[in-house]
Amino acid sequence: ERRLVETWGAGRESEWKPGQPRCKGCTDEIDPTPLSREIAGMMVVLPVTVCEDCMKLVRAHYSTSNEPSRDVSLTPKWDEECPMRFREVIEGETGLPPAVARASFDRVKAWRPKDGKGLALVGTQGSGKSLSLWALARELEREGCAPVVVNGVEFGRQLARAARDIESVEYLCRCRVLMIDGLGKEKATAAVGALMWEVVDQRYQRRLPMIITTRFSGQALRDRFSEPHLGDDIRRRLNELCRAVHFEIQGETQPETQP
């Protein structure tokens, strides 16, 4: 510690940055050439800042020997937010539920934000809409495009709070991909409907996609709004913003519909 203070205590900030030829622990000379390592399937460049002897102390200091070792996660946001019952299926711990249409699931999972067109996952409860949404969210985050995911009730709550406190919903308008799971769960008031129109319309104008799941389509979705004209406008804009993917419980056959 004394040697460290003597060497670095009055040092310039630049001397602490990676690429310097002295160990940050013992001040011995080191080769500052960065190292390339494969971590969780990705090549990562690591700066060299300590010698091999000091690295042993660093590893010991950060050791978690009492816990099982874990790979670095490429999807920390998804890991925290995805419901456990979906995680077990998506991560392969359990098979895809037999009620879920494999073709629709695969179509959603293969979607990528290219032309500003999102997806509207339409179908009855238990048909796999939410499962597919979370599977896609994981794929997007793994590729560096973590979406904003919110359930329909919380989405309405955020809009109601913004309307009450005159707050901006710009982050919902501007995020790269917005996912709403269960749109229409609660009937929207006039204030909430107006802000919802703002979000949907702004994303349409900016060519930013939305992924929604809903059990309502056509007139049923329109009726979820206290102001019928807002319901019509939002439904029309969603049809322009999203391509429909119909989900049906295995054994049931229904025509594909737009939201």
PDB file of C-alpha atoms in Angstrom:
ATOM      1  CA  GLU A   1       0.000   0.000   0.000  1.00  0.00           C
ATOM      2  CA  ARG A   2       2.846   2.402   0.858  1.00  0.00           C
ATOM      3  CA  ARG A   3       4.558   1.684  -2.446  1.00  0.00           C
ATOM      4  CA  LEU A   4       1.294   2.216  -4.287  1.00  0.00           C
ATOM      5  CA  VAL A   5       0.750   5.593  -2.628  1.00  0.00           C
ATOM      6  CA  GLU A   6       4.314   6.677  -3.305  1.00  0.00           C
ATOM      7  CA  THR A   7       4.044   5.764  -6.964  1.00  0.00           C
ATOM      8  CA  TRP A   8       0.514   6.838  -7.848  1.00  0.00           C
ATOM      9  CA  GLY A   9      -0.569   9.187  -5.095  1.00  0.00           C
ATOM     10  CA  ALA A  10       0.639  12.293  -6.910  1.00  0.00           C
ATOM     11  CA  GLY A  11       0.257  10.805 -10.353  1.00  0.00           C
ATOM     12  CA  ARG A  12      -1.676  12.260 -13.222  1.00  0.00           C
ATOM     13  CA  GLU A  13      -5.051  10.827 -14.224  1.00  0.00           C
ATOM     14  CA  SER A  14      -3.614   9.659 -17.539  1.00  0.00           C
ATOM     15  CA  GLU A  15      -1.220   7.356 -15.678  1.00  0.00           C
ATOM     16  CA  TRP A  16      -4.158   5.381 -14.320  1.00  0.00           C
ATOM     17  CA  LYS A  17      -5.745   4.786 -17.702  1.00  0.00           C
ATOM     18  CA  PRO A  18      -5.295   1.454 -19.545  1.00  0.00           C
ATOM     19  CA  GLY A  19      -2.250   1.158 -21.762  1.00  0.00           C
ATOM     20  CA  GLN A  20       0.342   2.313 -19.211  1.00  0.00           C
ATOM     21  CA  PRO A  21       3.479   0.132 -18.766  1.00  0.00           C
ATOM     22  CA  ARG A  22       3.246  -0.169 -14.971  1.00  0.00           C
ATOM     23  CA  CYS A  23       1.143  -2.439 -12.783  1.00  0.00           C
ATOM     24  CA  LYS A  24      -1.540  -0.541 -10.922  1.00  0.00           C
ATOM     25  CA  GLY A  25      -0.952  -2.780  -7.909  1.00  0.00           C
ATOM     26  CA  CYS A  26       2.783  -3.145  -7.337  1.00  0.00           C
ATOM     27  CA  THR A  27       4.133  -0.662  -9.960  1.00  0.00           C
ATOM     28  CA  ASP A  28       6.309  -3.303 -11.645  1.00  0.00           C
ATOM     29  CA  GLU A  29       6.694  -2.988 -15.379  1.00  0.00           C
ATOM     30  CA  ILE A  30       4.108  -4.851 -17.490  1.00  0.00           C
ATOM     31  CA  ASP A  31       3.281  -5.358 -21.130  1.00  0.00           C
ATOM     32  CA  PRO A  32       0.217  -3.105 -21.650  1.00  0.00           C
ATOM     33  CA  THR A  33      -0.892  -4.845 -24.861  1.00  0.00           C
ATOM     34  CA  PRO A  34      -4.664  -5.596 -24.541  1.00  0.00           C
ATOM     35  CA  LEU A  35      -5.789  -9.228 -24.415  1.00  0.00           C
ATOM     36  CA  SER A  36      -8.592 -10.780 -26.444  1.00  0.00           C
ATOM     37  CA  ARG A  37     -10.815 -13.279 -24.658  1.00  0.00           C
ATOM     38  CA  GLU A  38     -14.022 -15.116 -25.552  1.00  0.00           C
ATOM     39  CA  ILE A  39     -16.742 -14.401 -22.980  1.00  0.00           C
ATOM     40  CA  ALA A  40     -20.236 -15.882 -23.378  1.00  0.00           C
ATOM     41  CA  GLY A  41     -19.553 -16.578 -27.039  1.00  0.00           C
ATOM     42  CA  MET A  42     -18.281 -13.069 -27.826  1.00  0.00           C
ATOM     43  CA  MET A  43     -14.719 -11.828 -28.397  1.00  0.00           C
ATOM     44  CA  VAL A  44     -13.940  -9.108 -25.859  1.00  0.00           C
ATOM     45  CA  VAL A  45     -10.811  -6.922 -25.697  1.00  0.00           C
ATOM     46  CA  LEU A  46      -9.563  -6.571 -22.119  1.00  0.00           C
ATOM     47  CA  PRO A  47      -7.054  -3.879 -21.033  1.00  0.00           C
ATOM     48  CA  VAL A  48      -3.976  -5.008 -19.093  1.00  0.00           C
ATOM     49  CA  THR A  49      -3.525  -2.915 -15.944  1.00  0.00           C
ATOM     50  CA  VAL A  50      -1.877  -5.316 -13.443  1.00  0.00           C
ATOM     51  CA  CYS A  51       0.848  -7.954 -13.481  1.00  0.00           C
ATOM     52  CA  GLU A  52       0.156 -11.679 -13.123  1.00  0.00           C
ATOM     53  CA  ASP A  53       0.961 -11.699  -9.385  1.00  0.00           C
ATOM     54  CA  CYS A  54      -1.407  -8.838  -8.664  1.00  0.00           C
ATOM     55  CA  MET A  55      -4.067 -10.416 -10.865  1.00  0.00           C
ATOM     56  CA  LYS A  56      -4.179 -13.340  -8.420  1.00  0.00           C
ATOM     57  CA  LEU A  57      -5.049 -10.877  -5.643  1.00  0.00           C
ATOM     58  CA  VAL A  58      -7.662  -9.220  -7.832  1.00  0.00           C
ATOM     59  CA  ARG A  59      -9.311 -12.568  -8.600  1.00  0.00           C
ATOM     60  CA  ALA A  60      -9.273 -13.505  -4.923  1.00  0.00           C
ATOM     61  CA  HIS A  61     -10.801 -10.149  -3.961  1.00  0.00           C
ATOM     62  CA  TYR A  62     -13.700 -10.544  -6.397  1.00  0.00           C
ATOM     63  CA  SER A  63     -14.086 -14.263  -5.865  1.00  0.00           C
ATOM     64  CA  THR A  64     -17.630 -15.575  -5.247  1.00  0.00           C
ATOM     65  CA  SER A  65     -16.564 -19.042  -4.130  1.00  0.00           C
ATOM     66  CA  ASN A  66     -19.696 -19.436  -2.036  1.00  0.00           C
ATOM     67  CA  GLU A  67     -21.887 -19.090  -5.127  1.00  0.00           C
ATOM     68  CA  PRO A  68     -21.978 -21.234  -8.264  1.00  0.00           C
ATOM     69  CA  SER A  69     -20.098 -19.708 -11.163  1.00  0.00           C
ATOM     70  CA  ARG A  70     -22.303 -18.053 -13.793  1.00  0.00           C
ATOM     71  CA  ASP A  71     -21.702 -16.989 -17.355  1.00  0.00           C
ATOM     72  CA  VAL A  72     -21.935 -13.315 -18.175  1.00  0.00           C
ATOM     73  CA  SER A  73     -25.501 -12.678 -19.310  1.00  0.00           C
ATOM     74  CA  LEU A  74     -26.110 -11.044 -22.658  1.00  0.00           C
ATOM     75  CA  THR A  75     -29.685 -10.240 -21.630  1.00  0.00           C
ATOM     76  CA  PRO A  76     -29.616  -8.674 -18.124  1.00  0.00           C
ATOM     77  CA  LYS A  77     -32.750  -6.588 -18.733  1.00  0.00           C
ATOM     78  CA  TRP A  78     -34.693  -9.589 -19.993  1.00  0.00           C
ATOM     79  CA  ASP A  79     -33.403 -11.735 -17.124  1.00  0.00           C
ATOM     80  CA  GLU A  80     -34.833  -9.241 -14.640  1.00  0.00           C
ATOM     81  CA  GLU A  81     -38.164  -8.514 -16.321  1.00  0.00           C
ATOM     82  CA  CYS A  82     -39.328 -11.725 -18.006  1.00  0.00           C
ATOM     83  CA  PRO A  83     -41.874 -13.715 -15.940  1.00  0.00           C
ATOM     84  CA  MET A  84     -40.395 -16.982 -14.698  1.00  0.00           C
ATOM     85  CA  ARG A  85     -43.053 -19.164 -16.347  1.00  0.00           C
ATOM     86  CA  PHE A  86     -42.017 -17.794 -19.736  1.00  0.00           C
ATOM     87  CA  ARG A  87     -38.295 -17.968 -18.978  1.00  0.00           C
ATOM     88  CA  GLU A  88     -38.442 -21.683 -18.310  1.00  0.00           C
ATOM     89  CA  VAL A  89     -39.957 -22.311 -21.735  1.00  0.00           C
ATOM     90  CA  ILE A  90     -37.845 -19.833 -23.692  1.00  0.00           C
ATOM     91  CA  GLU A  91     -34.568 -20.957 -22.144  1.00  0.00           C
ATOM     92  CA  GLY A  92     -35.401 -24.531 -23.040  1.00  0.00           C
ATOM     93  CA  GLU A  93     -36.085 -25.912 -19.594  1.00  0.00           C
ATOM     94  CA  THR A  94     -39.568 -27.012 -20.653  1.00  0.00           C
ATOM     95  CA  GLY A  95     -41.039 -27.674 -24.081  1.00  0.00           C
ATOM     96  CA  LEU A  96     -43.262 -25.310 -26.017  1.00  0.00           C
ATOM     97  CA  PRO A  97     -46.837 -25.722 -24.684  1.00  0.00           C
ATOM     98  CA  PRO A  98     -48.930 -27.872 -27.047  1.00  0.00           C
ATOM     99  CA  ALA A  99     -51.604 -25.155 -27.311  1.00  0.00           C
ATOM    100  CA  VAL A 100     -49.155 -22.724 -28.968  1.00  0.00           C
ATOM    101  CA  ALA A 101     -49.028 -22.572 -32.759  1.00  0.00           C
ATOM    102  CA  ARG A 102     -45.400 -23.221 -33.671  1.00  0.00           C
ATOM    103  CA  ALA A 103     -45.625 -21.338 -36.985  1.00  0.00           C
ATOM    104  CA  SER A 104     -46.879 -18.145 -35.317  1.00  0.00           C
ATOM    105  CA  PHE A 105     -44.312 -18.439 -32.524  1.00  0.00           C
ATOM    106  CA  ASP A 106     -41.463 -18.832 -35.022  1.00  0.00           C
ATOM    107  CA  ARG A 107     -42.725 -15.951 -37.157  1.00  0.00           C
ATOM    108  CA  VAL A 108     -42.696 -13.595 -34.181  1.00  0.00           C
ATOM    109  CA  LYS A 109     -39.294 -14.771 -32.951  1.00  0.00           C
ATOM    110  CA  ALA A 110     -37.782 -14.173 -36.412  1.00  0.00           C
ATOM    111  CA  TRP A 111     -39.031 -10.565 -36.645  1.00  0.00           C
ATOM    112  CA  ARG A 112     -36.451  -7.775 -36.759  1.00  0.00           C
ATOM    113  CA  PRO A 113     -36.863  -3.953 -36.848  1.00  0.00           C
ATOM    114  CA  LYS A 114     -36.188  -3.196 -40.504  1.00  0.00           C
ATOM    115  CA  ASP A 115     -38.920  -1.159 -42.196  1.00  0.00           C
ATOM    116  CA  GLY A 116     -40.717   0.415 -39.242  1.00  0.00           C
ATOM    117  CA  LYS A 117     -43.447  -2.225 -39.338  1.00  0.00           C
ATOM    118  CA  GLY A 118     -44.150  -3.994 -36.088  1.00  0.00           C
ATOM    119  CA  LEU A 119     -46.405  -6.912 -35.212  1.00  0.00           C
ATOM    120  CA  ALA A 120     -49.865  -7.251 -33.689  1.00  0.00           C
ATOM    121  CA  LEU A 121     -50.207 -10.634 -32.000  1.00  0.00           C
ATOM    122  CA  VAL A 122     -53.948 -11.303 -31.957  1.00  0.00           C
ATOM    123  CA  GLY A 123     -55.665 -14.273 -30.346  1.00  0.00           C
ATOM    124  CA  THR A 124     -57.369 -15.736 -27.333  1.00  0.00           C
ATOM    125  CA  GLN A 125     -55.840 -16.159 -23.902  1.00  0.00           C
ATOM    126  CA  GLY A 126     -53.470 -19.103 -23.651  1.00  0.00           C
ATOM    127  CA  SER A 127     -52.590 -19.179 -27.345  1.00  0.00           C
ATOM    128  CA  GLY A 128     -48.941 -18.136 -26.837  1.00  0.00           C
ATOM    129  CA  LYS A 129     -48.965 -14.413 -27.611  1.00  0.00           C
ATOM    130  CA  SER A 130     -47.116 -13.296 -24.479  1.00  0.00           C
ATOM    131  CA  LEU A 131     -44.681 -16.198 -24.676  1.00  0.00           C
ATOM    132  CA  SER A 132     -43.797 -15.222 -28.239  1.00  0.00           C
ATOM    133  CA  LEU A 133     -43.380 -11.556 -27.288  1.00  0.00           C
ATOM    134  CA  TRP A 134     -40.896 -12.396 -24.531  1.00  0.00           C
ATOM    135  CA  ALA A 135     -39.021 -14.833 -26.781  1.00  0.00           C
ATOM    136  CA  LEU A 136     -38.584 -12.033 -29.313  1.00  0.00           C
ATOM    137  CA  ALA A 137     -37.551  -9.558 -26.599  1.00  0.00           C
ATOM    138  CA  ARG A 138     -34.723 -11.909 -25.608  1.00  0.00           C
ATOM    139  CA  GLU A 139     -33.499 -12.265 -29.190  1.00  0.00           C
ATOM    140  CA  LEU A 140     -33.490  -8.504 -29.695  1.00  0.00           C
ATOM    141  CA  GLU A 141     -31.550  -7.837 -26.497  1.00  0.00           C
ATOM    142  CA  ARG A 142     -28.995 -10.508 -27.406  1.00  0.00           C
ATOM    143  CA  GLU A 143     -28.429  -8.595 -30.638  1.00  0.00           C
ATOM    144  CA  GLY A 144     -27.990  -5.259 -28.860  1.00  0.00           C
ATOM    145  CA  CYS A 145     -31.506  -3.841 -29.313  1.00  0.00           C
ATOM    146  CA  ALA A 146     -33.189  -4.260 -25.934  1.00  0.00           C
ATOM    147  CA  PRO A 147     -36.864  -3.258 -26.270  1.00  0.00           C
ATOM    148  CA  VAL A 148     -39.039  -1.423 -23.768  1.00  0.00           C
ATOM    149  CA  VAL A 149     -41.564  -4.026 -22.569  1.00  0.00           C
ATOM    150  CA  VAL A 150     -44.659  -3.053 -20.588  1.00  0.00           C
ATOM    151  CA  ASN A 151     -47.918  -4.845 -19.911  1.00  0.00           C
ATOM    152  CA  GLY A 152     -51.166  -3.246 -20.984  1.00  0.00           C
ATOM    153  CA  VAL A 153     -52.339  -2.326 -17.485  1.00  0.00           C
ATOM    154  CA  GLU A 154     -49.035  -0.684 -16.581  1.00  0.00           C
ATOM    155  CA  PHE A 155     -48.995   1.089 -19.950  1.00  0.00           C
ATOM    156  CA  GLY A 156     -52.403   2.592 -19.175  1.00  0.00           C
ATOM    157  CA  ARG A 157     -51.253   3.497 -15.666  1.00  0.00           C
ATOM    158  CA  GLN A 158     -48.177   5.317 -17.010  1.00  0.00           C
ATOM    159  CA  LEU A 159     -50.294   7.255 -19.498  1.00  0.00           C
ATOM    160  CA  ALA A 160     -52.847   8.159 -16.805  1.00  0.00           C
ATOM    161  CA  ARG A 161     -50.096   9.429 -14.518  1.00  0.00           C
ATOM    162  CA  ALA A 162     -48.554  11.437 -17.367  1.00  0.00           C
ATOM    163  CA  ALA A 163     -51.949  12.972 -18.182  1.00  0.00           C
ATOM    164  CA  ARG A 164     -52.598  13.855 -14.534  1.00  0.00           C
ATOM    165  CA  ASP A 165     -49.144  15.347 -13.869  1.00  0.00           C
ATOM    166  CA  ILE A 166     -48.713  16.817 -17.366  1.00  0.00           C
ATOM    167  CA  GLU A 167     -45.621  14.674 -17.926  1.00  0.00           C
ATOM    168  CA  SER A 168     -43.995  13.751 -21.206  1.00  0.00           C
ATOM    169  CA  VAL A 169     -44.253  10.245 -22.690  1.00  0.00           C
ATOM    170  CA  GLU A 170     -41.417  10.953 -25.108  1.00  0.00           C
ATOM    171  CA  TYR A 171     -39.459   7.857 -24.071  1.00  0.00           C
ATOM    172  CA  LEU A 172     -42.381   5.698 -25.245  1.00  0.00           C
ATOM    173  CA  CYS A 173     -42.434   7.592 -28.531  1.00  0.00           C
ATOM    174  CA  ARG A 174     -38.707   7.376 -29.174  1.00  0.00           C
ATOM    175  CA  CYS A 175     -37.469   3.987 -27.892  1.00  0.00           C
ATOM    176  CA  ARG A 176     -36.174   1.720 -30.658  1.00  0.00           C
ATOM    177  CA  VAL A 177     -38.781  -0.998 -30.103  1.00  0.00           C
ATOM    178  CA  LEU A 178     -41.855  -0.717 -27.856  1.00  0.00           C
ATOM    179  CA  MET A 179     -43.649  -3.869 -26.726  1.00  0.00           C
ATOM    180  CA  ILE A 180     -47.078  -3.798 -25.059  1.00  0.00           C
ATOM    181  CA  ASP A 181     -48.360  -7.086 -23.705  1.00  0.00           C
ATOM    182  CA  GLY A 182     -52.140  -7.175 -23.333  1.00  0.00           C
ATOM    183  CA  LEU A 183     -53.308  -3.984 -25.019  1.00  0.00           C
ATOM    184  CA  GLY A 184     -56.918  -3.253 -24.099  1.00  0.00           C
ATOM    185  CA  LYS A 185     -56.905  -5.004 -20.717  1.00  0.00           C
ATOM    186  CA  GLU A 186     -58.449  -1.905 -19.194  1.00  0.00           C
ATOM    187  CA  LYS A 187     -60.872   0.466 -20.861  1.00  0.00           C
ATOM    188  CA  ALA A 188     -59.055   3.711 -21.672  1.00  0.00           C
ATOM    189  CA  THR A 189     -60.363   7.072 -20.516  1.00  0.00           C
ATOM    190  CA  ALA A 190     -60.364  10.057 -22.859  1.00  0.00           C
ATOM    191  CA  ALA A 191     -57.093  11.377 -21.388  1.00  0.00           C
ATOM    192  CA  VAL A 192     -55.362   8.012 -21.628  1.00  0.00           C
ATOM    193  CA  GLY A 193     -56.712   7.478 -25.141  1.00  0.00           C
ATOM    194  CA  ALA A 194     -55.357  10.853 -26.275  1.00  0.00           C
ATOM    195  CA  LEU A 195     -51.868  10.057 -25.002  1.00  0.00           C
ATOM    196  CA  MET A 196     -52.041   6.569 -26.470  1.00  0.00           C
ATOM    197  CA  TRP A 197     -52.831   8.121 -29.843  1.00  0.00           C
ATOM    198  CA  GLU A 198     -49.804  10.387 -29.418  1.00  0.00           C
ATOM    199  CA  VAL A 199     -47.518   7.418 -28.749  1.00  0.00           C
ATOM    200  CA  VAL A 200     -48.852   5.329 -31.633  1.00  0.00           C
ATOM    201  CA  ASP A 201     -48.909   8.209 -34.093  1.00  0.00           C
ATOM    202  CA  GLN A 202     -45.431   9.473 -33.164  1.00  0.00           C
ATOM    203  CA  ARG A 203     -43.981   6.012 -33.606  1.00  0.00           C
ATOM    204  CA  TYR A 204     -45.706   5.706 -36.963  1.00  0.00           C
ATOM    205  CA  GLN A 205     -44.333   9.072 -38.110  1.00  0.00           C
ATOM    206  CA  ARG A 206     -40.816   8.153 -36.962  1.00  0.00           C
ATOM    207  CA  ARG A 207     -40.983   4.641 -38.436  1.00  0.00           C
ATOM    208  CA  LEU A 208     -40.342   3.089 -35.024  1.00  0.00           C
ATOM    209  CA  PRO A 209     -42.009  -0.305 -34.614  1.00  0.00           C
ATOM    210  CA  MET A 210     -44.351  -1.576 -31.926  1.00  0.00           C
ATOM    211  CA  ILE A 211     -45.053  -5.157 -30.928  1.00  0.00           C
ATOM    212  CA  ILE A 212     -48.424  -5.610 -29.234  1.00  0.00           C
ATOM    213  CA  THR A 213     -50.432  -8.530 -27.993  1.00  0.00           C
ATOM    214  CA  THR A 214     -54.184  -8.258 -27.643  1.00  0.00           C
ATOM    215  CA  ARG A 215     -57.259 -10.420 -27.477  1.00  0.00           C
ATOM    216  CA  PHE A 216     -59.342  -7.644 -29.042  1.00  0.00           C
ATOM    217  CA  SER A 217     -59.711  -6.849 -32.738  1.00  0.00           C
ATOM    218  CA  GLY A 218     -61.928  -4.683 -34.890  1.00  0.00           C
ATOM    219  CA  GLN A 219     -64.971  -3.285 -33.109  1.00  0.00           C
ATOM    220  CA  ALA A 220     -63.992  -4.986 -29.853  1.00  0.00           C
ATOM    221  CA  LEU A 221     -60.726  -3.021 -29.709  1.00  0.00           C
ATOM    222  CA  ARG A 222     -62.527   0.219 -30.605  1.00  0.00           C
ATOM    223  CA  ASP A 223     -64.924  -0.331 -27.720  1.00  0.00           C
ATOM    224  CA  ARG A 224     -62.018  -0.401 -25.232  1.00  0.00           C
ATOM    225  CA  PHE A 225     -61.867   3.403 -25.519  1.00  0.00           C
ATOM    226  CA  SER A 226     -64.368   5.740 -23.871  1.00  0.00           C
ATOM    227  CA  GLU A 227     -64.120   8.043 -26.896  1.00  0.00           C
ATOM    228  CA  PRO A 228     -65.164   6.056 -30.014  1.00  0.00           C
ATOM    229  CA  HIS A 229     -63.349   8.374 -32.440  1.00  0.00           C
ATOM    230  CA  LEU A 230     -60.089   7.838 -30.543  1.00  0.00           C
ATOM    231  CA  GLY A 231     -60.655   4.104 -30.676  1.00  0.00           C
ATOM    232  CA  ASP A 232     -61.135   4.284 -34.442  1.00  0.00           C
ATOM    233  CA  ASP A 233     -58.054   6.443 -34.944  1.00  0.00           C
ATOM    234  CA  ILE A 234     -55.818   4.258 -32.776  1.00  0.00           C
ATOM    235  CA  ARG A 235     -57.052   1.050 -34.396  1.00  0.00           C
ATOM    236  CA  ARG A 236     -56.454   2.478 -37.874  1.00  0.00           C
ATOM    237  CA  ARG A 237     -52.958   3.646 -36.963  1.00  0.00           C
ATOM    238  CA  LEU A 238     -52.096   0.282 -35.429  1.00  0.00           C
ATOM    239  CA  ASN A 239     -53.170  -1.400 -38.665  1.00  0.00           C
ATOM    240  CA  GLU A 240     -50.746   0.882 -40.513  1.00  0.00           C
ATOM    241  CA  LEU A 241     -47.982   0.320 -37.985  1.00  0.00           C
ATOM    242  CA  CYS A 242     -48.259  -3.438 -37.415  1.00  0.00           C
ATOM    243  CA  ARG A 243     -48.630  -6.641 -39.393  1.00  0.00           C
ATOM    244  CA  ALA A 244     -51.059  -9.085 -37.813  1.00  0.00           C
ATOM    245  CA  VAL A 245     -49.982 -12.509 -36.574  1.00  0.00           C
ATOM    246  CA  HIS A 246     -52.948 -14.606 -35.514  1.00  0.00           C
ATOM    247  CA  PHE A 247     -52.634 -17.005 -32.601  1.00  0.00           C
ATOM    248  CA  GLU A 248     -55.082 -19.790 -32.048  1.00  0.00           C
ATOM    249  CA  ILE A 249     -55.158 -22.557 -29.493  1.00  0.00           C
ATOM    250  CA  GLN A 250     -54.237 -25.823 -31.159  1.00  0.00           C
ATOM    251  CA  GLY A 251     -57.321 -27.430 -32.679  1.00  0.00           C
ATOM    252  CA  GLU A 252     -59.178 -24.136 -33.143  1.00  0.00           C
ATOM    253  CA  THR A 253     -59.314 -22.434 -36.525  1.00  0.00           C
ATOM    254  CA  GLN A 254     -60.081 -18.736 -36.942  1.00  0.00           C
ATOM    255  CA  PRO A 255     -59.415 -16.284 -39.776  1.00  0.00           C
ATOM    256  CA  GLU A 256     -56.468 -13.905 -39.421  1.00  0.00           C
ATOM    257  CA  THR A 257     -57.619 -10.429 -38.425  1.00  0.00           C
ATOM    258  CA  GLN A 258     -56.114  -7.011 -37.976  1.00  0.00           C
ATOM    259  CA  PRO A 259     -56.380  -5.346 -34.533  1.00  0.00           C
TER     260      PRO A 259
END
